[in-house]
mmCIF file with all atom_site columns, C-alpha atoms in Angstrom:
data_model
loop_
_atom_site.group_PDB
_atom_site.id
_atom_site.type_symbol
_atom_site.label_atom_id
_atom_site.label_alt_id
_atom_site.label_comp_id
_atom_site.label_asym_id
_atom_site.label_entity_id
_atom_site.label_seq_id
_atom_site.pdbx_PDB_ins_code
_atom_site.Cartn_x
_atom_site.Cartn_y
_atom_site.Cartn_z
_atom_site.occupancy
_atom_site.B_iso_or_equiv
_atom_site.pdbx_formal_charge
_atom_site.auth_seq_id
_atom_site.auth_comp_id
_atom_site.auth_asym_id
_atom_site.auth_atom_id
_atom_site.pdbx_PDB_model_num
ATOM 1   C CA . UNK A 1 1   ? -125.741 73.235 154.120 1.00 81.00 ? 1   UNK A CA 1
ATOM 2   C CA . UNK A 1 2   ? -127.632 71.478 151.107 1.00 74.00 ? 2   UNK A CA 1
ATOM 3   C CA . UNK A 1 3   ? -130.421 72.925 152.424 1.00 77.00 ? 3   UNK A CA 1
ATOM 4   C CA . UNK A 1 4   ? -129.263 76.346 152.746 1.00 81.00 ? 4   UNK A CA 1
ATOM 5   C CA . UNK A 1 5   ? -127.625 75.886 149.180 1.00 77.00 ? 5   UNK A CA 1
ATOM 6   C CA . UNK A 1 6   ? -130.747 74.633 147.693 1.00 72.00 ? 6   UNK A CA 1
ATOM 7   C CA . UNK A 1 7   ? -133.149 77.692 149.028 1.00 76.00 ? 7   UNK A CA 1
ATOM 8   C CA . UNK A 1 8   ? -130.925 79.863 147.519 1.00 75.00 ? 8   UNK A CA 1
ATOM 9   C CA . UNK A 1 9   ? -129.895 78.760 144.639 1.00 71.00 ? 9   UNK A CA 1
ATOM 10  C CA . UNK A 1 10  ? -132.906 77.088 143.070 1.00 66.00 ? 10  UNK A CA 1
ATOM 11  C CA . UNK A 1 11  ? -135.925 78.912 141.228 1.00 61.00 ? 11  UNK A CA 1
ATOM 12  C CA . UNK A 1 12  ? -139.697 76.787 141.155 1.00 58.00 ? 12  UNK A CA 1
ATOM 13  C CA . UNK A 1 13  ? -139.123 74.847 138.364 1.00 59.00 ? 13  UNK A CA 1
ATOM 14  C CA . UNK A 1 14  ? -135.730 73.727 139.368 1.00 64.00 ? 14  UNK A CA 1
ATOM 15  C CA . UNK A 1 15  ? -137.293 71.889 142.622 1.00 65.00 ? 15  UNK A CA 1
ATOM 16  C CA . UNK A 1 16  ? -137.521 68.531 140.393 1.00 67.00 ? 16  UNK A CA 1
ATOM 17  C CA . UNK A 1 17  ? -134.297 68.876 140.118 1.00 69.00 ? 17  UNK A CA 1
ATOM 18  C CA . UNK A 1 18  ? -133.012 69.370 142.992 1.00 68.00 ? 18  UNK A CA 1
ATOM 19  C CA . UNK A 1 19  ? -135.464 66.253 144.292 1.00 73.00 ? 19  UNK A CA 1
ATOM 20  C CA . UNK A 1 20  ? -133.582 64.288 141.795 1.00 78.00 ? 20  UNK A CA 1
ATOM 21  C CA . UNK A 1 21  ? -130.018 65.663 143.419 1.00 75.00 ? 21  UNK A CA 1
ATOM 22  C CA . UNK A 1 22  ? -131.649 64.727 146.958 1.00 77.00 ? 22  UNK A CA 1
ATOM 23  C CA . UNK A 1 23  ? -132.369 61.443 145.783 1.00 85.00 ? 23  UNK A CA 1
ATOM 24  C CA . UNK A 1 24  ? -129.391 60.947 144.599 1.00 87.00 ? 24  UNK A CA 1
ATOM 25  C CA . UNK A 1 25  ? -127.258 62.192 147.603 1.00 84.00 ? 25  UNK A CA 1
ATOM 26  C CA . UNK A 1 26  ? -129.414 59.813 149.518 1.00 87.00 ? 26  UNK A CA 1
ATOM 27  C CA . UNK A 1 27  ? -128.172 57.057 147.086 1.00 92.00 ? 27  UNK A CA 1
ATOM 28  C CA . UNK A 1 28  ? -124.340 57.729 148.075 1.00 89.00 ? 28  UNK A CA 1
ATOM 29  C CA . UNK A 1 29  ? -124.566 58.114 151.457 1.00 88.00 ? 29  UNK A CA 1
ATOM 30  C CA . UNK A 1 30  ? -126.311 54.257 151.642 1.00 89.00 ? 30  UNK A CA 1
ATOM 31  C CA . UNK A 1 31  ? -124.042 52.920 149.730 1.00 92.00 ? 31  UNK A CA 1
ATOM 32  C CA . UNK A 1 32  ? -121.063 54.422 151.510 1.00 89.00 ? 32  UNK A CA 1
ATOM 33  C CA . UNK A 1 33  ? -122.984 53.658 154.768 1.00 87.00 ? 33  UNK A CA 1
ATOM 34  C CA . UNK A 1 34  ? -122.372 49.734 153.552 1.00 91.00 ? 34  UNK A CA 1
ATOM 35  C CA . UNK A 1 35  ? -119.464 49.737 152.403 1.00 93.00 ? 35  UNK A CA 1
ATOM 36  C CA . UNK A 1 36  ? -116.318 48.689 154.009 1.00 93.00 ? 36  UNK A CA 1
ATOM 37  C CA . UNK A 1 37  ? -115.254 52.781 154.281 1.00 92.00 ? 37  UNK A CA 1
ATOM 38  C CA . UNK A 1 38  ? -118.574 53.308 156.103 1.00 88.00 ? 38  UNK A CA 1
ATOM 39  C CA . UNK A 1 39  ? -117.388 51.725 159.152 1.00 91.00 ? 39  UNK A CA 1
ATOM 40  C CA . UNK A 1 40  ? -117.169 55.397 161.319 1.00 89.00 ? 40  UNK A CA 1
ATOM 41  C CA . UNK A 1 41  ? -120.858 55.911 160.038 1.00 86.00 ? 41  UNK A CA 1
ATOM 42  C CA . UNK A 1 42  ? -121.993 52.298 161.074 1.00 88.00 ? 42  UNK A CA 1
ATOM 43  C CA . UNK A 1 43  ? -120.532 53.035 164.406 1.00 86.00 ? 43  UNK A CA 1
ATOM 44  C CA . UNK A 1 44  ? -121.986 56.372 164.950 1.00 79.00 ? 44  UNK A CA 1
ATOM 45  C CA . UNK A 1 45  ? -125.748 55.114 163.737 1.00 82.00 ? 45  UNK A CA 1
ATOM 46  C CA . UNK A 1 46  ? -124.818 52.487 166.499 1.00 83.00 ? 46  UNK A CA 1
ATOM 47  C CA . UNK A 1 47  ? -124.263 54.985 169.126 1.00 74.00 ? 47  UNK A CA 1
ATOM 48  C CA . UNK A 1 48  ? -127.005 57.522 168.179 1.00 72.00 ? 48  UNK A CA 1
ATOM 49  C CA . UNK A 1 49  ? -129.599 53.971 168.236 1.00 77.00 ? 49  UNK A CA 1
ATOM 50  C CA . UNK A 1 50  ? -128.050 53.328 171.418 1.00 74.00 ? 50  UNK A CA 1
ATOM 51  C CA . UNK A 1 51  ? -128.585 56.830 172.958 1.00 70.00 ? 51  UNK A CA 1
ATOM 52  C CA . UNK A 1 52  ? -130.575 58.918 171.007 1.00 64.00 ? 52  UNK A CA 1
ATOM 53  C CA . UNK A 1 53  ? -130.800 61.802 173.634 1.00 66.00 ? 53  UNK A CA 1
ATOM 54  C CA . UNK A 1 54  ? -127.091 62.728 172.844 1.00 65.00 ? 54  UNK A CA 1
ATOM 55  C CA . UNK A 1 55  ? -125.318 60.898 175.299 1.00 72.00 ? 55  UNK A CA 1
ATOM 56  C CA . UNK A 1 56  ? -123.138 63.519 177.934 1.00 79.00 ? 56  UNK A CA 1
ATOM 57  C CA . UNK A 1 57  ? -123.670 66.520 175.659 1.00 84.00 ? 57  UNK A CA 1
ATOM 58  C CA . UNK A 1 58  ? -127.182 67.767 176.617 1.00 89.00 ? 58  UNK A CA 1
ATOM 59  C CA . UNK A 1 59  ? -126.182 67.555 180.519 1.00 92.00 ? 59  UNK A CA 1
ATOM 60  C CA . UNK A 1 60  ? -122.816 68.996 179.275 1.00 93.00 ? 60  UNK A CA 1
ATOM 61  C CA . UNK A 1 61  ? -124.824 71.885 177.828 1.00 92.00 ? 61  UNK A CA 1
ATOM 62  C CA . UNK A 1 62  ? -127.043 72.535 180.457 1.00 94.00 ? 62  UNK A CA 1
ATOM 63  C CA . UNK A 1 63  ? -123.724 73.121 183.389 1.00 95.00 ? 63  UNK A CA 1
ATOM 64  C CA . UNK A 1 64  ? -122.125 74.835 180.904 1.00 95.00 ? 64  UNK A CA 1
ATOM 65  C CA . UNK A 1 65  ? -124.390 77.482 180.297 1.00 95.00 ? 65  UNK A CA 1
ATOM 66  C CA . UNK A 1 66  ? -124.720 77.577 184.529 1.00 96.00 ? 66  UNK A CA 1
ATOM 67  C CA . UNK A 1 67  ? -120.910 78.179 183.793 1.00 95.00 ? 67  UNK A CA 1
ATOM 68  C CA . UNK A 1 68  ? -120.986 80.974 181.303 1.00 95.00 ? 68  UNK A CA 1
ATOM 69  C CA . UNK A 1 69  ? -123.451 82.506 183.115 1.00 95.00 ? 69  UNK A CA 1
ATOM 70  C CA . UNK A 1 70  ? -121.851 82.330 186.216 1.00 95.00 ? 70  UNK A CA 1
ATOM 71  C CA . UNK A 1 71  ? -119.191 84.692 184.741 1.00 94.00 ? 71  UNK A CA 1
ATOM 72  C CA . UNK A 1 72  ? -121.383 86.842 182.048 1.00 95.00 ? 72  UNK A CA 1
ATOM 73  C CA . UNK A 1 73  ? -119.091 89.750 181.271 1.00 94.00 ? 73  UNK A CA 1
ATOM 74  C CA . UNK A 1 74  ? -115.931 88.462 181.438 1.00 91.00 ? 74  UNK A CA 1
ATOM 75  C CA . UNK A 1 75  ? -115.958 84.515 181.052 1.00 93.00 ? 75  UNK A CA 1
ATOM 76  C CA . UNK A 1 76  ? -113.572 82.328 182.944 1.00 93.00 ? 76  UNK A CA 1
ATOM 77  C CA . UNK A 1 77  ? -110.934 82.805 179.859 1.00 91.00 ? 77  UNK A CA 1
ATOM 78  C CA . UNK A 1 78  ? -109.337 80.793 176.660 1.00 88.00 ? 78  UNK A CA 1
ATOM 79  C CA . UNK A 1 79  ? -108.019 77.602 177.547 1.00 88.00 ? 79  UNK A CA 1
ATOM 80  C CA . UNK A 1 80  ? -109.652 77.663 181.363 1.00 91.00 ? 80  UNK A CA 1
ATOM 81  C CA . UNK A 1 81  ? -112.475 74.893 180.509 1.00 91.00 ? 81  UNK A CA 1
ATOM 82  C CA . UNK A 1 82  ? -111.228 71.547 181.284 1.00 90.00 ? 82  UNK A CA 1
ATOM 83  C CA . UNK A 1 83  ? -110.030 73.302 184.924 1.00 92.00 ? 83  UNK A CA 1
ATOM 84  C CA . UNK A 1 84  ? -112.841 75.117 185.438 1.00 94.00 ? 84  UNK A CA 1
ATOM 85  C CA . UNK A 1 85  ? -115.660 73.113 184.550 1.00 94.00 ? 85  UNK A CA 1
ATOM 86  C CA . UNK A 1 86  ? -115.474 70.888 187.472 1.00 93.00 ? 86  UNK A CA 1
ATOM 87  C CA . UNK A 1 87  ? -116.344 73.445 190.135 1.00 94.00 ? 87  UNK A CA 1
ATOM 88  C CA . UNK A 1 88  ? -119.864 73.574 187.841 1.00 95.00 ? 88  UNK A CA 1
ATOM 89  C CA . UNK A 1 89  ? -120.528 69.911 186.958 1.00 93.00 ? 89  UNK A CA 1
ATOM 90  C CA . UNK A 1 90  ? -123.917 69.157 187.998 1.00 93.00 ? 90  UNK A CA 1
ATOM 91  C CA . UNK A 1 91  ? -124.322 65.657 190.216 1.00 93.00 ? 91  UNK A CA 1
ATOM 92  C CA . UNK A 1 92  ? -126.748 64.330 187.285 1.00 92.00 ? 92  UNK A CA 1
ATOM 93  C CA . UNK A 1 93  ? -124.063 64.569 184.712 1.00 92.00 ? 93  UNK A CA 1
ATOM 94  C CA . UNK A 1 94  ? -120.972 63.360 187.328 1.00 91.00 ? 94  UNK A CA 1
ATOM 95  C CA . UNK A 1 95  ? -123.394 60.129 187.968 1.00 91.00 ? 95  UNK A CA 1
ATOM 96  C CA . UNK A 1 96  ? -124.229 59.909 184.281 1.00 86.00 ? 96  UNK A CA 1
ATOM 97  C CA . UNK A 1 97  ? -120.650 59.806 183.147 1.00 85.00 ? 97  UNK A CA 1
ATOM 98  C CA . UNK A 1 98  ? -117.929 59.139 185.786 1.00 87.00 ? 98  UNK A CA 1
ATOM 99  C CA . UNK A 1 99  ? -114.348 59.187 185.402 1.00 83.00 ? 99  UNK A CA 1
ATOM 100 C CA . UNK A 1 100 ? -114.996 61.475 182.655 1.00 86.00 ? 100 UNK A CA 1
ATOM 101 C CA . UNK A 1 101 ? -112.845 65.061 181.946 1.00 85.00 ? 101 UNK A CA 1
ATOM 102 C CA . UNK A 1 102 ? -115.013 67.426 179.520 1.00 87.00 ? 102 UNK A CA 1
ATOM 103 C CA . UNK A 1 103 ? -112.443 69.689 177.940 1.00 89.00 ? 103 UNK A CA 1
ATOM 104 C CA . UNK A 1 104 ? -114.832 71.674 175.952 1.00 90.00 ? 104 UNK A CA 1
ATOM 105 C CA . UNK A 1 105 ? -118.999 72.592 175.962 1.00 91.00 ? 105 UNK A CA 1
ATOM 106 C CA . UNK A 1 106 ? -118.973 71.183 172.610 1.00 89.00 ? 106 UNK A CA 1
ATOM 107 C CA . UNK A 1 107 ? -120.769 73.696 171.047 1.00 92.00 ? 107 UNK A CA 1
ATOM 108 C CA . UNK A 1 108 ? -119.247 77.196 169.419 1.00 93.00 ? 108 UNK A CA 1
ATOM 109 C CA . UNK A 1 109 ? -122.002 79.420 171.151 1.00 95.00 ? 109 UNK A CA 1
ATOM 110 C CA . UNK A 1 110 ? -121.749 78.049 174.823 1.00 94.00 ? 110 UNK A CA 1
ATOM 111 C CA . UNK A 1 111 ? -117.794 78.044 174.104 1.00 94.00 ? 111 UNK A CA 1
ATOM 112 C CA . UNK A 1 112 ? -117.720 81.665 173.479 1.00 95.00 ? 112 UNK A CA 1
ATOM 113 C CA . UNK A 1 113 ? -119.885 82.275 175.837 1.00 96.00 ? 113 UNK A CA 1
ATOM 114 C CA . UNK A 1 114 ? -117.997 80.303 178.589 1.00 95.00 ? 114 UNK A CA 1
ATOM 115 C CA . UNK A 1 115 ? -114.322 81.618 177.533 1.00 94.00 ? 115 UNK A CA 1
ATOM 116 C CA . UNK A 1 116 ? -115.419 85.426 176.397 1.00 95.00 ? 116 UNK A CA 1
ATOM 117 C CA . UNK A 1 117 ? -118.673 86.329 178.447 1.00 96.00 ? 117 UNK A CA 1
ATOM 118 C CA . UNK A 1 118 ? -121.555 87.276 176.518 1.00 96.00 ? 118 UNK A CA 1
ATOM 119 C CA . UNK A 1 119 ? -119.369 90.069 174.516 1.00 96.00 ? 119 UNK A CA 1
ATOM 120 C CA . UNK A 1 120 ? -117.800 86.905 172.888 1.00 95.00 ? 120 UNK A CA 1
ATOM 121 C CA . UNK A 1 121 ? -120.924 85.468 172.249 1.00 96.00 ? 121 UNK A CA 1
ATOM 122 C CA . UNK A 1 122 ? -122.735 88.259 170.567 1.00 97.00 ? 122 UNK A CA 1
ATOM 123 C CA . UNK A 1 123 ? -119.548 88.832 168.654 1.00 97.00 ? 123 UNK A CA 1
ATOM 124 C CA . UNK A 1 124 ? -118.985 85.309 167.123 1.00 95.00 ? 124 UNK A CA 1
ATOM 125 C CA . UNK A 1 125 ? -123.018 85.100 166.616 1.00 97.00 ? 125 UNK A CA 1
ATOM 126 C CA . UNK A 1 126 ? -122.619 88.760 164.728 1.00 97.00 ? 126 UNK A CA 1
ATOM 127 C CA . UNK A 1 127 ? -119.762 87.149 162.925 1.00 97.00 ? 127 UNK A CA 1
ATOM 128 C CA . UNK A 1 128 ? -122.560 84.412 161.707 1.00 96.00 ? 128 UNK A CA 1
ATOM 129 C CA . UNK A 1 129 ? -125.028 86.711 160.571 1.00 97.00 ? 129 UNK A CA 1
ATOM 130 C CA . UNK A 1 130 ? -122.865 88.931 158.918 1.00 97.00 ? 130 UNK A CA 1
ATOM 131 C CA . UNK A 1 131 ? -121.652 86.073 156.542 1.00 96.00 ? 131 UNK A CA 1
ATOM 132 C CA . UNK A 1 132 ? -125.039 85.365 156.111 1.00 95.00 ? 132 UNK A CA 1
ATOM 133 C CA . UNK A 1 133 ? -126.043 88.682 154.636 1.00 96.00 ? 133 UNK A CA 1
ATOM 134 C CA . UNK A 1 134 ? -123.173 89.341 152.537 1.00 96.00 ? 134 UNK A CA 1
ATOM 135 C CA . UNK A 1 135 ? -124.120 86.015 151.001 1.00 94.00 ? 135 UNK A CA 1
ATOM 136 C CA . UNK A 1 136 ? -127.607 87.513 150.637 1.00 93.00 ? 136 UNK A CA 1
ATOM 137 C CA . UNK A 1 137 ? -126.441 90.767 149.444 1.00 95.00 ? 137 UNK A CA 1
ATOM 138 C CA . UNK A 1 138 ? -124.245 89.348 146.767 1.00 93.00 ? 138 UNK A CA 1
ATOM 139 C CA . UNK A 1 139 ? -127.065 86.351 145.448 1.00 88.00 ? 139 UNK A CA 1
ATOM 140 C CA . UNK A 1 140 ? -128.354 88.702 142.559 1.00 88.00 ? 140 UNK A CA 1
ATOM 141 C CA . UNK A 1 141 ? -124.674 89.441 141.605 1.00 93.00 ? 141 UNK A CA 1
ATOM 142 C CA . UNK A 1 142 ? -123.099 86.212 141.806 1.00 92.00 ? 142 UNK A CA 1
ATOM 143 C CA . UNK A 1 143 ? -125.584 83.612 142.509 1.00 88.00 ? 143 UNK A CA 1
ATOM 144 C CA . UNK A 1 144 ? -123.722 80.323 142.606 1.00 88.00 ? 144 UNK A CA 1
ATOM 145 C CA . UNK A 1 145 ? -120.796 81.999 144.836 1.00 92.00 ? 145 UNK A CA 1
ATOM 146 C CA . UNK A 1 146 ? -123.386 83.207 147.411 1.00 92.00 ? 146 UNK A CA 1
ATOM 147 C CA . UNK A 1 147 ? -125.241 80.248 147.454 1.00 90.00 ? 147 UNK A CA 1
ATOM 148 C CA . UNK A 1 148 ? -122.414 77.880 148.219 1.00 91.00 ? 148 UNK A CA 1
ATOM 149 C CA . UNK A 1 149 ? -120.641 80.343 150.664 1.00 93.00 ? 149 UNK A CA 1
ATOM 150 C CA . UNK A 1 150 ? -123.672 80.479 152.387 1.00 94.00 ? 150 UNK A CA 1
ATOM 151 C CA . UNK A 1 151 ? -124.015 76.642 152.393 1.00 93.00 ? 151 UNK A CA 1
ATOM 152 C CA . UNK A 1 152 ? -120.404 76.266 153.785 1.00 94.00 ? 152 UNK A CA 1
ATOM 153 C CA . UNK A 1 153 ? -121.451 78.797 156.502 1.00 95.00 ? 153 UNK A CA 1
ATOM 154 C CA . UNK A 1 154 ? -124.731 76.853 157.610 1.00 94.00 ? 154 UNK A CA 1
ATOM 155 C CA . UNK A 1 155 ? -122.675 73.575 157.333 1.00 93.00 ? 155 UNK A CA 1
ATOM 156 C CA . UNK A 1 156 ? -120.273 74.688 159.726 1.00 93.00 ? 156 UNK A CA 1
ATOM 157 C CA . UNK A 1 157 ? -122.255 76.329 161.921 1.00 93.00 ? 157 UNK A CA 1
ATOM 158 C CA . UNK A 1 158 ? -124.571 73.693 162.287 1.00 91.00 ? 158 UNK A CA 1
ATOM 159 C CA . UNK A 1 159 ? -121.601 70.942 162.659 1.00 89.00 ? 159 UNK A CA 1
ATOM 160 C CA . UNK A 1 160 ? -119.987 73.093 165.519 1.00 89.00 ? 160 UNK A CA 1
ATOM 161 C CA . UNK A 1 161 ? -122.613 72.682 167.716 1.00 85.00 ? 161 UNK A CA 1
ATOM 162 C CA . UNK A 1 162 ? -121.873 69.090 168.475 1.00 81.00 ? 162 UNK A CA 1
ATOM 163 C CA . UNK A 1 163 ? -117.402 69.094 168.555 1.00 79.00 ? 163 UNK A CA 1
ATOM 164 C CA . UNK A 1 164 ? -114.902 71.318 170.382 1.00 77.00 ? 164 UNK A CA 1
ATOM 165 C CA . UNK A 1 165 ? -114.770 74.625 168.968 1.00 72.00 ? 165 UNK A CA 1
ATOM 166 C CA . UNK A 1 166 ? -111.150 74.665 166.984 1.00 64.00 ? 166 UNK A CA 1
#
C-alpha cells in the first residue's frame, strides 16, 4: 500500500522525502517489533524463520486450484469449502499437516474461484481493477484521495492473499 501510495502521490523531487518517511516507518515498526506490544510480530518473525516456504498454504494453494478447476463454471458453492476440500487434498499436504481441517484457500482469488467458478473470479479481479482506474482517473483531480484509495486497495488486496476471504 505505501508503495502504491508513494508512486502515485510523489513527484521527483519529493523521493527524499519520501526516503525520509521510509526510514522513518522502518524506525516504528523496530521499535514496536521490541516492545512488549510486539509480541504477535515476534511470534510471526518466529514462524516465518521457522518455515519460510509458507507453511500449509502453498500446498493449500496448489489442491485448491485442482479444486476450482475441477468445477470451472459453476464452483462447488459459498460456504461448501471446509466439506469439500477433502475429496481434493493432495497426499503431500495430508502428510505435511495431519489432523488438520482447511476451511478456506486462504487467498481471495482461489476463493472465488473455488466458491463461484471462474465467472466469480473474473468478476472480483474486474472489481480490483476497476478501483484501480477510478483511482487513476481521478489522480489529476484529487490527488491525495486517489492516491490513498488506491493504497487501501493494494493493501488489501495484497493482505487477502494470505487469510480467509471475509
Amino acid at each position: 500500500g505505501a508503495a502504491v501510495w508513494c508512486g502515485m502521490r510523489f513527484t521527483r523531487r519529493a523521493w527524499w522525502g519520501a526516503a525520509g518517511f521510509a526510514a522513518a516507518s522502518l524506525l516504528a515498526v523496530f521499535v514496536l517489533y521490541l516492545s512488549p506490544a510486539g509480541q504477535p510480530l515476534r511470534s510471526r518473525a518466529r514462524w516465518f524463520a521457522e518455515d519460510p516456504w509458507g507453511g500449509a498454504r502453498p500446498l493449500l494453494w496448489r489442491d485448491s486450484l485442482r479444486m476450482g478447476l475441477a468445477r470451472p463454471l459453476a464452483g462447488h458453492g459459498p460456504e461448501t469449502f471446509t466439506a469439500t476440500f477433502p475429496h481434493y487434498e493432495s497426499a503431500a499436504l495430508a502428510r505435511a499437516y495431519p489432523d488438520f481441517a482447511h476451511e478456506s484457500p486462504h487467498n481471495i482469488f482461489l476463493d472465488a474461484l473455488v466458491g463461484q467458478g471462474i465467472a466469480g473470479l473474473l468478476l472480483l479481479a474486474a472489481w480490483c481493477v476497476l478501483g484501480f482506474a477510478t483511482a487513476w482517473k481521478i489522480r489529476g483531480e484529487h490527488p491525495d484521495l486517489a492516491a490513498c484509495l488506491a493504497a487501501a486497495l493494494a493493501a488489501g488486496i495484497v493482505s487477502q492473499q494470505f487469510t480467509v476471504f471475509t
